[in-house]
GROMACS .gro file of C-alpha atoms in nm:
model
  512
    1UNK     CA    1  -1.197   2.604   0.592
    2UNK     CA    2  -1.314   2.525   0.925
    3UNK     CA    3  -1.143   2.611   1.243
    4UNK     CA    4  -0.899   2.366   1.340
    5UNK     CA    5  -0.999   2.373   1.729
    6UNK     CA    6  -1.344   2.296   1.606
    7UNK     CA    7  -1.208   1.959   1.455
    8UNK     CA    8  -0.977   1.863   1.697
    9UNK     CA    9  -1.248   1.932   2.003
   10UNK     CA   10  -1.377   1.581   1.912
   11UNK     CA   11  -1.057   1.397   2.015
   12UNK     CA   12  -0.943   1.275   2.394
   13UNK     CA   13  -0.789   1.573   2.537
   14UNK     CA   14  -0.460   1.412   2.553
   15UNK     CA   15  -0.408   1.317   2.214
   16UNK     CA   16  -0.534   1.673   2.107
   17UNK     CA   17  -0.314   1.825   2.303
   18UNK     CA   18   0.003   1.601   2.143
   19UNK     CA   19  -0.138   1.716   1.792
   20UNK     CA   20  -0.142   2.082   1.894
   21UNK     CA   21   0.198   2.072   2.035
   22UNK     CA   22   0.364   1.860   1.783
   23UNK     CA   23   0.175   1.989   1.450
   24UNK     CA   24  -0.025   2.258   1.527
   25UNK     CA   25  -0.309   2.299   1.298
   26UNK     CA   26  -0.455   2.017   1.096
   27UNK     CA   27  -0.427   2.044   0.700
   28UNK     CA   28  -0.727   2.067   0.478
   29UNK     CA   29  -0.754   1.684   0.425
   30UNK     CA   30  -0.752   1.614   0.799
   31UNK     CA   31  -1.024   1.862   0.893
   32UNK     CA   32  -1.256   1.714   0.590
   33UNK     CA   33  -1.189   1.324   0.668
   34UNK     CA   34  -1.193   1.316   1.057
   35UNK     CA   35  -1.564   1.391   1.113
   36UNK     CA   36  -1.664   1.108   0.858
   37UNK     CA   37  -1.401   0.852   0.983
   38UNK     CA   38  -1.468   0.940   1.357
   39UNK     CA   39  -1.839   0.839   1.258
   40UNK     CA   40  -1.755   0.526   1.101
   41UNK     CA   41  -1.815   0.597   0.747
   42UNK     CA   42  -1.614   0.440   0.488
   43UNK     CA   43  -1.377   0.721   0.351
   44UNK     CA   44  -1.143   0.767   0.075
   45UNK     CA   45  -0.896   1.032   0.093
   46UNK     CA   46  -0.737   1.186  -0.226
   47UNK     CA   47  -0.466   1.434  -0.138
   48UNK     CA   48  -0.117   1.558  -0.246
   49UNK     CA   49   0.188   1.382  -0.099
   50UNK     CA   50   0.316   1.565   0.214
   51UNK     CA   51  -0.024   1.682   0.326
   52UNK     CA   52  -0.073   1.438   0.606
   53UNK     CA   53  -0.335   1.204   0.468
   54UNK     CA   54  -0.200   0.914   0.652
   55UNK     CA   55  -0.228   1.084   0.993
   56UNK     CA   56  -0.584   1.180   0.910
   57UNK     CA   57  -0.660   0.785   0.918
   58UNK     CA   58  -0.446   0.682   1.196
   59UNK     CA   59  -0.502   0.962   1.442
   60UNK     CA   60  -0.868   0.851   1.460
   61UNK     CA   61  -0.769   0.512   1.511
   62UNK     CA   62  -0.479   0.603   1.798
   63UNK     CA   63  -0.764   0.833   1.973
   64UNK     CA   64  -1.008   0.532   1.957
   65UNK     CA   65  -0.752   0.321   2.124
   66UNK     CA   66  -0.620   0.565   2.374
   67UNK     CA   67  -0.991   0.613   2.490
   68UNK     CA   68  -1.061   0.241   2.473
   69UNK     CA   69  -0.720   0.209   2.723
   70UNK     CA   70  -0.849   0.466   2.954
   71UNK     CA   71  -1.182   0.347   2.990
   72UNK     CA   72  -1.243   0.118   3.252
   73UNK     CA   73  -1.298  -0.242   3.119
   74UNK     CA   74  -1.275  -0.134   2.776
   75UNK     CA   75  -0.931  -0.242   2.709
   76UNK     CA   76  -0.857  -0.525   2.492
   77UNK     CA   77  -0.544  -0.702   2.401
   78UNK     CA   78  -0.649  -0.782   2.049
   79UNK     CA   79  -0.599  -0.648   1.678
   80UNK     CA   80  -0.838  -0.359   1.613
   81UNK     CA   81  -0.659  -0.174   1.297
   82UNK     CA   82  -0.523  -0.338   1.004
   83UNK     CA   83  -0.297  -0.117   0.795
   84UNK     CA   84  -0.216  -0.267   0.398
   85UNK     CA   85   0.061  -0.101   0.248
   86UNK     CA   86   0.182  -0.219  -0.137
   87UNK     CA   87   0.530  -0.229  -0.016
   88UNK     CA   88   0.711  -0.385   0.261
   89UNK     CA   89   0.950  -0.093   0.305
   90UNK     CA   90   0.643   0.120   0.333
   91UNK     CA   91   0.527  -0.078   0.601
   92UNK     CA   92   0.830  -0.065   0.833
   93UNK     CA   93   0.804   0.321   0.780
   94UNK     CA   94   0.479   0.365   0.866
   95UNK     CA   95   0.554   0.156   1.218
   96UNK     CA   96   0.830   0.387   1.284
   97UNK     CA   97   0.592   0.679   1.233
   98UNK     CA   98   0.334   0.532   1.461
   99UNK     CA   99   0.528   0.481   1.737
  100UNK     CA  100   0.621   0.870   1.734
  101UNK     CA  101   0.270   0.956   1.815
  102UNK     CA  102   0.219   0.700   2.059
  103UNK     CA  103   0.537   0.792   2.239
  104UNK     CA  104   0.415   1.140   2.258
  105UNK     CA  105   0.078   1.068   2.408
  106UNK     CA  106   0.211   0.806   2.629
  107UNK     CA  107   0.474   1.081   2.747
  108UNK     CA  108   0.174   1.309   2.824
  109UNK     CA  109  -0.044   1.091   3.029
  110UNK     CA  110   0.108   1.211   3.367
  111UNK     CA  111   0.006   1.562   3.300
  112UNK     CA  112  -0.322   1.489   3.268
  113UNK     CA  113  -0.303   1.267   3.578
  114UNK     CA  114  -0.398   0.967   3.362
  115UNK     CA  115  -0.247   0.622   3.401
  116UNK     CA  116  -0.002   0.432   3.154
  117UNK     CA  117  -0.136   0.273   2.871
  118UNK     CA  118  -0.040  -0.003   2.614
  119UNK     CA  119  -0.071   0.009   2.246
  120UNK     CA  120   0.108  -0.237   2.038
  121UNK     CA  121   0.225  -0.176   1.651
  122UNK     CA  122   0.361  -0.486   1.450
  123UNK     CA  123   0.463  -0.533   1.112
  124UNK     CA  124   0.382  -0.863   0.944
  125UNK     CA  125   0.546  -0.894   0.587
  126UNK     CA  126   0.759  -1.143   0.409
  127UNK     CA  127   1.087  -0.987   0.605
  128UNK     CA  128   0.902  -1.072   0.940
  129UNK     CA  129   1.127  -1.300   1.129
  130UNK     CA  130   0.947  -1.622   1.222
  131UNK     CA  131   1.009  -1.529   1.593
  132UNK     CA  132   0.830  -1.191   1.587
  133UNK     CA  133   0.569  -1.388   1.383
  134UNK     CA  134   0.492  -1.623   1.651
  135UNK     CA  135   0.527  -1.327   1.943
  136UNK     CA  136   0.247  -1.141   1.759
  137UNK     CA  137   0.016  -1.463   1.782
  138UNK     CA  138   0.078  -1.489   2.145
  139UNK     CA  139   0.030  -1.115   2.201
  140UNK     CA  140  -0.152  -0.941   1.961
  141UNK     CA  141  -0.057  -0.583   1.850
  142UNK     CA  142  -0.352  -0.352   1.838
  143UNK     CA  143  -0.226  -0.200   1.497
  144UNK     CA  144  -0.127  -0.462   1.245
  145UNK     CA  145   0.082  -0.337   0.964
  146UNK     CA  146   0.104  -0.557   0.656
  147UNK     CA  147   0.092  -0.626   0.256
  148UNK     CA  148  -0.167  -0.763   0.053
  149UNK     CA  149   0.006  -1.091  -0.002
  150UNK     CA  150   0.091  -1.154   0.382
  151UNK     CA  151  -0.293  -1.045   0.461
  152UNK     CA  152  -0.364  -1.324   0.198
  153UNK     CA  153  -0.137  -1.581   0.396
  154UNK     CA  154  -0.275  -1.454   0.727
  155UNK     CA  155  -0.625  -1.505   0.613
  156UNK     CA  156  -0.548  -1.872   0.512
  157UNK     CA  157  -0.349  -1.994   0.833
  158UNK     CA  158  -0.547  -2.073   1.189
  159UNK     CA  159  -0.341  -1.859   1.380
  160UNK     CA  160  -0.371  -1.565   1.133
  161UNK     CA  161  -0.727  -1.600   1.113
  162UNK     CA  162  -0.755  -1.592   1.476
  163UNK     CA  163  -0.512  -1.272   1.497
  164UNK     CA  164  -0.757  -1.101   1.247
  165UNK     CA  165  -1.099  -1.232   1.389
  166UNK     CA  166  -1.099  -0.886   1.583
  167UNK     CA  167  -1.040  -0.610   1.315
  168UNK     CA  168  -1.270  -0.334   1.316
  169UNK     CA  169  -1.083  -0.111   1.067
  170UNK     CA  170  -0.884  -0.139   0.754
  171UNK     CA  171  -0.641   0.123   0.584
  172UNK     CA  172  -0.537   0.093   0.245
  173UNK     CA  173  -0.249   0.305   0.165
  174UNK     CA  174  -0.151   0.411  -0.191
  175UNK     CA  175  -0.466   0.210  -0.309
  176UNK     CA  176  -0.419   0.335  -0.679
  177UNK     CA  177  -0.083   0.146  -0.705
  178UNK     CA  178  -0.244  -0.188  -0.639
  179UNK     CA  179  -0.572  -0.128  -0.879
  180UNK     CA  180  -0.416  -0.145  -1.223
  181UNK     CA  181  -0.322  -0.521  -1.229
  182UNK     CA  182  -0.426  -0.848  -1.062
  183UNK     CA  183  -0.306  -0.760  -0.754
  184UNK     CA  184  -0.594  -0.555  -0.679
  185UNK     CA  185  -0.831  -0.826  -0.764
  186UNK     CA  186  -0.647  -1.048  -0.523
  187UNK     CA  187  -0.685  -0.772  -0.253
  188UNK     CA  188  -1.052  -0.709  -0.330
  189UNK     CA  189  -1.139  -1.084  -0.245
  190UNK     CA  190  -0.889  -1.069   0.049
  191UNK     CA  191  -1.099  -0.768   0.179
  192UNK     CA  192  -1.419  -0.964   0.145
  193UNK     CA  193  -1.276  -1.279   0.314
  194UNK     CA  194  -1.190  -1.071   0.596
  195UNK     CA  195  -1.528  -0.914   0.617
  196UNK     CA  196  -1.640  -1.315   0.635
  197UNK     CA  197  -1.392  -1.350   0.933
  198UNK     CA  198  -1.531  -1.069   1.141
  199UNK     CA  199  -1.841  -1.019   1.346
  200UNK     CA  200  -1.893  -0.671   1.245
  201UNK     CA  201  -1.885  -0.450   0.945
  202UNK     CA  202  -1.534  -0.312   0.849
  203UNK     CA  203  -1.464   0.016   0.828
  204UNK     CA  204  -1.267   0.102   0.536
  205UNK     CA  205  -1.034   0.388   0.460
  206UNK     CA  206  -0.851   0.426   0.144
  207UNK     CA  207  -0.555   0.649   0.088
  208UNK     CA  208  -0.369   0.778  -0.217
  209UNK     CA  209  -0.255   1.111  -0.381
  210UNK     CA  210  -0.318   0.990  -0.743
  211UNK     CA  211  -0.649   0.828  -0.851
  212UNK     CA  212  -0.878   0.860  -1.155
  213UNK     CA  213  -1.161   0.778  -1.163
  214UNK     CA  214  -1.188   0.837  -0.797
  215UNK     CA  215  -1.571   0.700  -0.803
  216UNK     CA  216  -1.442   0.340  -0.909
  217UNK     CA  217  -1.155   0.364  -0.657
  218UNK     CA  218  -1.434   0.432  -0.394
  219UNK     CA  219  -1.646   0.112  -0.544
  220UNK     CA  220  -1.342  -0.118  -0.504
  221UNK     CA  221  -1.283   0.018  -0.140
  222UNK     CA  222  -1.615  -0.051  -0.027
  223UNK     CA  223  -1.734  -0.361  -0.211
  224UNK     CA  224  -2.081  -0.424  -0.336
  225UNK     CA  225  -2.232  -0.451  -0.005
  226UNK     CA  226  -2.182  -0.086   0.032
  227UNK     CA  227  -2.354   0.027  -0.312
  228UNK     CA  228  -2.701   0.054  -0.329
  229UNK     CA  229  -2.913   0.150  -0.627
  230UNK     CA  230  -2.583   0.302  -0.800
  231UNK     CA  231  -2.513   0.529  -0.459
  232UNK     CA  232  -2.176   0.439  -0.313
  233UNK     CA  233  -2.153   0.444   0.081
  234UNK     CA  234  -1.811   0.584   0.097
  235UNK     CA  235  -1.720   0.965   0.198
  236UNK     CA  236  -1.479   1.106  -0.034
  237UNK     CA  237  -1.228   1.348   0.031
  238UNK     CA  238  -1.071   1.506  -0.278
  239UNK     CA  239  -0.816   1.745  -0.184
  240UNK     CA  240  -0.684   1.658  -0.570
  241UNK     CA  241  -0.335   1.582  -0.675
  242UNK     CA  242  -0.221   1.936  -0.752
  243UNK     CA  243   0.035   2.077  -0.567
  244UNK     CA  244   0.320   2.357  -0.656
  245UNK     CA  245   0.622   2.152  -0.817
  246UNK     CA  246   0.975   2.238  -0.912
  247UNK     CA  247   1.040   2.043  -1.230
  248UNK     CA  248   1.240   2.063  -1.522
  249UNK     CA  249   1.379   1.860  -1.824
  250UNK     CA  250   1.732   1.888  -1.898
  251UNK     CA  251   1.856   1.731  -2.234
  252UNK     CA  252   2.248   1.686  -2.311
  253UNK     CA  253   2.441   1.878  -2.569
  254UNK     CA  254   2.504   1.547  -2.769
  255UNK     CA  255   2.192   1.447  -2.980
  256UNK     CA  256   1.961   1.229  -2.852
  257UNK     CA  257   1.910   0.935  -3.115
  258UNK     CA  258   1.676   0.608  -3.139
  259UNK     CA  259   1.942   0.442  -2.908
  260UNK     CA  260   2.149   0.578  -2.588
  261UNK     CA  261   2.509   0.675  -2.698
  262UNK     CA  262   2.803   0.675  -2.473
  263UNK     CA  263   2.859   1.057  -2.535
  264UNK     CA  264   2.521   1.112  -2.401
  265UNK     CA  265   2.579   0.875  -2.066
  266UNK     CA  266   2.917   1.074  -2.017
  267UNK     CA  267   2.716   1.418  -1.989
  268UNK     CA  268   2.440   1.273  -1.801
  269UNK     CA  269   2.700   1.129  -1.507
  270UNK     CA  270   2.871   1.445  -1.539
  271UNK     CA  271   2.519   1.654  -1.484
  272UNK     CA  272   2.423   1.396  -1.218
  273UNK     CA  273   2.753   1.464  -1.029
  274UNK     CA  274   2.687   1.854  -1.034
  275UNK     CA  275   2.347   1.808  -0.921
  276UNK     CA  276   2.413   1.571  -0.651
  277UNK     CA  277   2.690   1.798  -0.508
  278UNK     CA  278   2.457   2.104  -0.478
  279UNK     CA  279   2.181   1.942  -0.286
  280UNK     CA  280   2.246   1.750   0.027
  281UNK     CA  281   2.024   1.442  -0.040
  282UNK     CA  282   1.892   1.291  -0.375
  283UNK     CA  283   1.717   1.028  -0.540
  284UNK     CA  284   1.764   0.902  -0.855
  285UNK     CA  285   1.488   0.690  -0.992
  286UNK     CA  286   1.541   0.435  -1.299
  287UNK     CA  287   1.306   0.210  -1.446
  288UNK     CA  288   1.515  -0.133  -1.408
  289UNK     CA  289   1.738  -0.304  -1.156
  290UNK     CA  290   2.005  -0.344  -1.360
  291UNK     CA  291   2.040   0.040  -1.431
  292UNK     CA  292   2.019   0.099  -1.058
  293UNK     CA  293   2.328  -0.075  -0.997
  294UNK     CA  294   2.501   0.015  -1.295
  295UNK     CA  295   2.428   0.411  -1.186
  296UNK     CA  296   2.531   0.372  -0.833
  297UNK     CA  297   2.875   0.201  -0.901
  298UNK     CA  298   2.932   0.461  -1.176
  299UNK     CA  299   2.814   0.743  -0.924
  300UNK     CA  300   3.011   0.577  -0.634
  301UNK     CA  301   3.335   0.597  -0.847
  302UNK     CA  302   3.305   0.942  -0.902
  303UNK     CA  303   3.144   1.088  -0.565
  304UNK     CA  304   3.254   0.827  -0.356
  305UNK     CA  305   3.112   0.447  -0.314
  306UNK     CA  306   3.018   0.524   0.078
  307UNK     CA  307   2.790   0.815  -0.021
  308UNK     CA  308   2.605   0.602  -0.296
  309UNK     CA  309   2.394   0.324  -0.260
  310UNK     CA  310   2.122   0.136  -0.460
  311UNK     CA  311   1.785   0.029  -0.379
  312UNK     CA  312   1.560  -0.240  -0.514
  313UNK     CA  313   1.327  -0.506  -0.467
  314UNK     CA  314   1.590  -0.795  -0.537
  315UNK     CA  315   1.796  -0.690  -0.271
  316UNK     CA  316   1.789  -0.832   0.073
  317UNK     CA  317   1.594  -0.669   0.375
  318UNK     CA  318   1.902  -0.568   0.575
  319UNK     CA  319   2.053  -0.400   0.253
  320UNK     CA  320   1.714  -0.220   0.164
  321UNK     CA  321   1.677  -0.116   0.554
  322UNK     CA  322   2.047   0.011   0.576
  323UNK     CA  323   2.019   0.225   0.252
  324UNK     CA  324   1.689   0.382   0.401
  325UNK     CA  325   1.853   0.447   0.728
  326UNK     CA  326   2.150   0.620   0.587
  327UNK     CA  327   1.994   0.820   0.365
  328UNK     CA  328   1.765   0.940   0.649
  329UNK     CA  329   2.052   0.991   0.891
  330UNK     CA  330   2.226   1.199   0.615
  331UNK     CA  331   2.537   0.976   0.564
  332UNK     CA  332   2.395   0.901   0.221
  333UNK     CA  333   2.407   1.178  -0.007
  334UNK     CA  334   2.261   0.978  -0.332
  335UNK     CA  335   2.005   0.709  -0.358
  336UNK     CA  336   1.968   0.523  -0.718
  337UNK     CA  337   1.618   0.330  -0.678
  338UNK     CA  338   1.335   0.165  -0.858
  339UNK     CA  339   0.954   0.185  -0.771
  340UNK     CA  340   1.068   0.035  -0.441
  341UNK     CA  341   1.128   0.373  -0.330
  342UNK     CA  342   0.836   0.524  -0.511
  343UNK     CA  343   0.549   0.529  -0.262
  344UNK     CA  344   0.519   0.736   0.068
  345UNK     CA  345   0.843   0.583   0.257
  346UNK     CA  346   0.980   0.881   0.490
  347UNK     CA  347   1.335   0.912   0.410
  348UNK     CA  348   1.420   1.260   0.592
  349UNK     CA  349   1.489   1.599   0.409
  350UNK     CA  350   1.556   1.463   0.034
  351UNK     CA  351   1.623   1.790  -0.165
  352UNK     CA  352   1.597   1.660  -0.501
  353UNK     CA  353   1.433   1.371  -0.732
  354UNK     CA  354   1.587   1.307  -1.035
  355UNK     CA  355   1.407   1.083  -1.324
  356UNK     CA  356   1.625   0.914  -1.548
  357UNK     CA  357   1.402   0.792  -1.855
  358UNK     CA  358   1.038   0.840  -1.906
  359UNK     CA  359   0.845   0.664  -1.578
  360UNK     CA  360   0.581   0.575  -1.842
  361UNK     CA  361   0.321   0.740  -1.631
  362UNK     CA  362   0.172   1.046  -1.488
  363UNK     CA  363   0.095   0.913  -1.138
  364UNK     CA  364   0.434   0.742  -1.101
  365UNK     CA  365   0.644   1.059  -1.159
  366UNK     CA  366   0.394   1.280  -0.915
  367UNK     CA  367   0.490   0.995  -0.651
  368UNK     CA  368   0.836   1.025  -0.732
  369UNK     CA  369   0.889   1.376  -0.723
  370UNK     CA  370   0.684   1.382  -0.421
  371UNK     CA  371   0.948   1.207  -0.209
  372UNK     CA  372   1.149   1.526  -0.216
  373UNK     CA  373   1.073   1.779   0.054
  374UNK     CA  374   0.822   1.548   0.163
  375UNK     CA  375   0.652   1.758   0.449
  376UNK     CA  376   0.329   1.982   0.464
  377UNK     CA  377   0.406   2.294   0.267
  378UNK     CA  378   0.734   2.179   0.090
  379UNK     CA  379   0.755   2.231  -0.278
  380UNK     CA  380   0.906   1.897  -0.440
  381UNK     CA  381   1.194   1.926  -0.686
  382UNK     CA  382   1.279   1.719  -0.980
  383UNK     CA  383   1.501   1.680  -1.308
  384UNK     CA  384   1.387   1.437  -1.593
  385UNK     CA  385   1.631   1.353  -1.814
  386UNK     CA  386   1.522   1.143  -2.144
  387UNK     CA  387   1.771   0.919  -2.295
  388UNK     CA  388   1.648   0.890  -2.642
  389UNK     CA  389   1.443   1.069  -2.866
  390UNK     CA  390   1.109   0.863  -2.801
  391UNK     CA  391   1.211   0.946  -2.416
  392UNK     CA  392   1.214   1.315  -2.497
  393UNK     CA  393   0.850   1.310  -2.659
  394UNK     CA  394   0.728   1.123  -2.328
  395UNK     CA  395   0.867   1.349  -2.100
  396UNK     CA  396   0.777   1.647  -2.279
  397UNK     CA  397   0.401   1.505  -2.261
  398UNK     CA  398   0.433   1.424  -1.912
  399UNK     CA  399   0.526   1.771  -1.778
  400UNK     CA  400   0.270   1.901  -2.012
  401UNK     CA  401   0.005   1.658  -1.865
  402UNK     CA  402   0.116   1.771  -1.523
  403UNK     CA  403   0.101   2.152  -1.601
  404UNK     CA  404  -0.255   2.078  -1.746
  405UNK     CA  405  -0.347   1.899  -1.416
  406UNK     CA  406  -0.426   1.562  -1.577
  407UNK     CA  407  -0.371   1.184  -1.454
  408UNK     CA  408  -0.342   0.857  -1.595
  409UNK     CA  409  -0.675   0.665  -1.594
  410UNK     CA  410  -0.673   0.358  -1.408
  411UNK     CA  411  -0.803   0.058  -1.588
  412UNK     CA  412  -0.898  -0.222  -1.309
  413UNK     CA  413  -0.913  -0.577  -1.432
  414UNK     CA  414  -1.223  -0.743  -1.424
  415UNK     CA  415  -1.311  -1.088  -1.280
  416UNK     CA  416  -0.956  -1.277  -1.358
  417UNK     CA  417  -1.037  -1.608  -1.311
  418UNK     CA  418  -0.663  -1.733  -1.210
  419UNK     CA  419  -0.698  -1.503  -0.906
  420UNK     CA  420  -1.045  -1.609  -0.816
  421UNK     CA  421  -0.927  -2.007  -0.812
  422UNK     CA  422  -0.657  -1.927  -0.616
  423UNK     CA  423  -0.862  -1.749  -0.330
  424UNK     CA  424  -1.163  -2.023  -0.369
  425UNK     CA  425  -0.876  -2.258  -0.246
  426UNK     CA  426  -0.740  -2.063   0.050
  427UNK     CA  427  -1.077  -1.953   0.175
  428UNK     CA  428  -1.173  -2.324   0.176
  429UNK     CA  429  -0.852  -2.452   0.293
  430UNK     CA  430  -0.950  -2.284   0.674
  431UNK     CA  431  -1.234  -2.569   0.686
  432UNK     CA  432  -0.974  -2.825   0.657
  433UNK     CA  433  -1.052  -2.969   1.004
  434UNK     CA  434  -1.420  -2.967   0.953
  435UNK     CA  435  -1.691  -3.186   0.802
  436UNK     CA  436  -1.940  -2.951   0.686
  437UNK     CA  437  -1.781  -2.785   0.382
  438UNK     CA  438  -1.933  -2.472   0.264
  439UNK     CA  439  -2.255  -2.460   0.014
  440UNK     CA  440  -2.162  -2.320  -0.330
  441UNK     CA  441  -2.477  -2.054  -0.310
  442UNK     CA  442  -2.255  -1.905   0.037
  443UNK     CA  443  -1.958  -1.915  -0.159
  444UNK     CA  444  -2.090  -1.749  -0.464
  445UNK     CA  445  -2.230  -1.460  -0.283
  446UNK     CA  446  -1.867  -1.410  -0.086
  447UNK     CA  447  -1.732  -1.392  -0.443
  448UNK     CA  448  -1.996  -1.147  -0.576
  449UNK     CA  449  -1.949  -0.888  -0.294
  450UNK     CA  450  -1.623  -0.785  -0.471
  451UNK     CA  451  -1.656  -0.505  -0.692
  452UNK     CA  452  -1.405  -0.674  -0.935
  453UNK     CA  453  -1.623  -0.979  -0.965
  454UNK     CA  454  -1.939  -0.801  -0.957
  455UNK     CA  455  -2.031  -0.920  -1.312
  456UNK     CA  456  -1.907  -1.279  -1.290
  457UNK     CA  457  -2.169  -1.524  -1.427
  458UNK     CA  458  -2.285  -1.822  -1.223
  459UNK     CA  459  -2.164  -2.082  -1.505
  460UNK     CA  460  -1.826  -1.941  -1.494
  461UNK     CA  461  -1.808  -1.969  -1.102
  462UNK     CA  462  -1.930  -2.310  -1.141
  463UNK     CA  463  -1.681  -2.404  -1.394
  464UNK     CA  464  -1.405  -2.301  -1.189
  465UNK     CA  465  -1.501  -2.489  -0.900
  466UNK     CA  466  -1.550  -2.785  -1.118
  467UNK     CA  467  -1.196  -2.771  -1.249
  468UNK     CA  468  -1.055  -2.722  -0.905
  469UNK     CA  469  -1.242  -3.023  -0.792
  470UNK     CA  470  -1.191  -3.251  -1.101
  471UNK     CA  471  -0.819  -3.149  -1.187
  472UNK     CA  472  -0.693  -3.154  -1.521
  473UNK     CA  473  -0.537  -3.412  -1.728
  474UNK     CA  474  -0.186  -3.482  -1.760
  475UNK     CA  475   0.007  -3.772  -1.921
  476UNK     CA  476   0.024  -3.955  -1.591
  477UNK     CA  477  -0.345  -3.911  -1.525
  478UNK     CA  478  -0.557  -3.646  -1.341
  479UNK     CA  479  -0.394  -3.391  -1.154
  480UNK     CA  480  -0.413  -3.095  -0.942
  481UNK     CA  481  -0.785  -3.160  -0.795
  482UNK     CA  482  -0.766  -2.956  -0.496
  483UNK     CA  483  -1.137  -2.956  -0.382
  484UNK     CA  484  -1.413  -3.203  -0.300
  485UNK     CA  485  -1.743  -3.107  -0.485
  486UNK     CA  486  -2.055  -3.263  -0.356
  487UNK     CA  487  -2.295  -3.199  -0.648
  488UNK     CA  488  -2.604  -3.361  -0.471
  489UNK     CA  489  -2.581  -3.140  -0.148
  490UNK     CA  490  -2.421  -2.849  -0.351
  491UNK     CA  491  -2.145  -2.829  -0.104
  492UNK     CA  492  -1.761  -2.792  -0.145
  493UNK     CA  493  -1.512  -2.896   0.076
  494UNK     CA  494  -1.098  -2.900   0.068
  495UNK     CA  495  -0.908  -3.196   0.011
  496UNK     CA  496  -0.597  -3.279   0.177
  497UNK     CA  497  -0.324  -3.035   0.123
  498UNK     CA  498  -0.511  -2.758  -0.034
  499UNK     CA  499  -0.388  -2.515   0.216
  500UNK     CA  500  -0.020  -2.622   0.175
  501UNK     CA  501  -0.081  -2.513  -0.182
  502UNK     CA  502  -0.282  -2.226  -0.111
  503UNK     CA  503   0.022  -2.088   0.134
  504UNK     CA  504   0.296  -2.179  -0.108
  505UNK     CA  505   0.117  -2.042  -0.432
  506UNK     CA  506  -0.014  -1.709  -0.318
  507UNK     CA  507  -0.037  -1.371  -0.436
  508UNK     CA  508  -0.018  -1.196  -0.813
  509UNK     CA  509   0.312  -1.036  -0.859
  510UNK     CA  510   0.458  -1.211  -1.164
  511UNK     CA  511   0.794  -1.401  -1.117
  512UNK     CA  512   0.958  -1.238  -1.417
   0.00000   0.00000   0.00000
């Protein structure tokens, strides 16, 4: 392992002093990643939860902003770093965690006889009030935290494009959570739209605890412009996903059957009451929002309604935020959650994670258990409760896979055409006030830069553009035409209303 001082010596004295006084020595992923990130290389960090990989990316970005703020004539009030998180709650958490190092570094400036600096962080998600959205357009943050869906909307609106036009670094956190479905395809095209928008090549940094195969994740991250002769221009820090875990499986005394019986539920409630009483804070993960509400209500009746809360995506922003803060402040003993709390949200000193029924994936269980004792050197503790005989088989196989260090293999969707149609309309909608349009060849080159669409055939692409230009036949005639296609000059332009359609029909998360 390299000496920490050797790695930290490359940073500005004030940022180095904050790190040494607050955190001490860098973790192994930080030591391995920092030289590559500082040199401007695309970097993919695979490391267990609680290993400091998010700070590994942000610390270099903060150091660059501090140096630019202190250098005469280099300070710019513009967005330089874009952080993309799959969860809105994770974005809010990252903003709070960024404020800690920024406040600490700012407090140290007088000690080094340095002037005050102003480095701003903002969150832009579906939860962000309209007033804050307008404010960040007038006074851009240096670090913008957002989700894939909000990134798409920013790239489609005039103000958002202006805000993003100065970005030079993109950090994709929990990248594995988006690659297994069309949401990843959507993000891949958004990244290439962003690259089209900015003047310089983007530095791309990916973070995740669970990635397999990691080479495919690296290719997705950097895109086809950074893959030459089969070699991916990406520095991979693979610290693995394995860490010491304290996990167990508990089976009720009543026999498990093909369906869940009331006797089994009664025993599980009694055992949950015992477990939550012996641990200061507990997160109970379930697979459905309905079960989250039911379990929270029943446990609240047993141990006190003020000590239990549920947390899932159908709740309002205020309710979710309140539950997170109460858990972090020690006012809640139990939080019953769906996947909305699965990824790296910092909710303080959680002592135990309980999983009700099989989580249907190795990576999902590792992420959930990793919420407990979520700090460097912590040993996560988790308990699995199978509900049926099928669950018991799955949970046993799951624990065996973890013991052998196995991971689910990511299956990345290839060239979904519905996502492509959506993104083509959105990209062209930004040209709504121009008359020149965009050549089909330039549009084709942009699409093919995405690793997901690397094998897309030109005839398929042309057919999608024709469909968007001609619309489709209904009983009332032709409908749904969003583009003008000039086949003589091979140029395509948006029709009136294309931008509104793109903005109101964005994303790839299913409604049901």
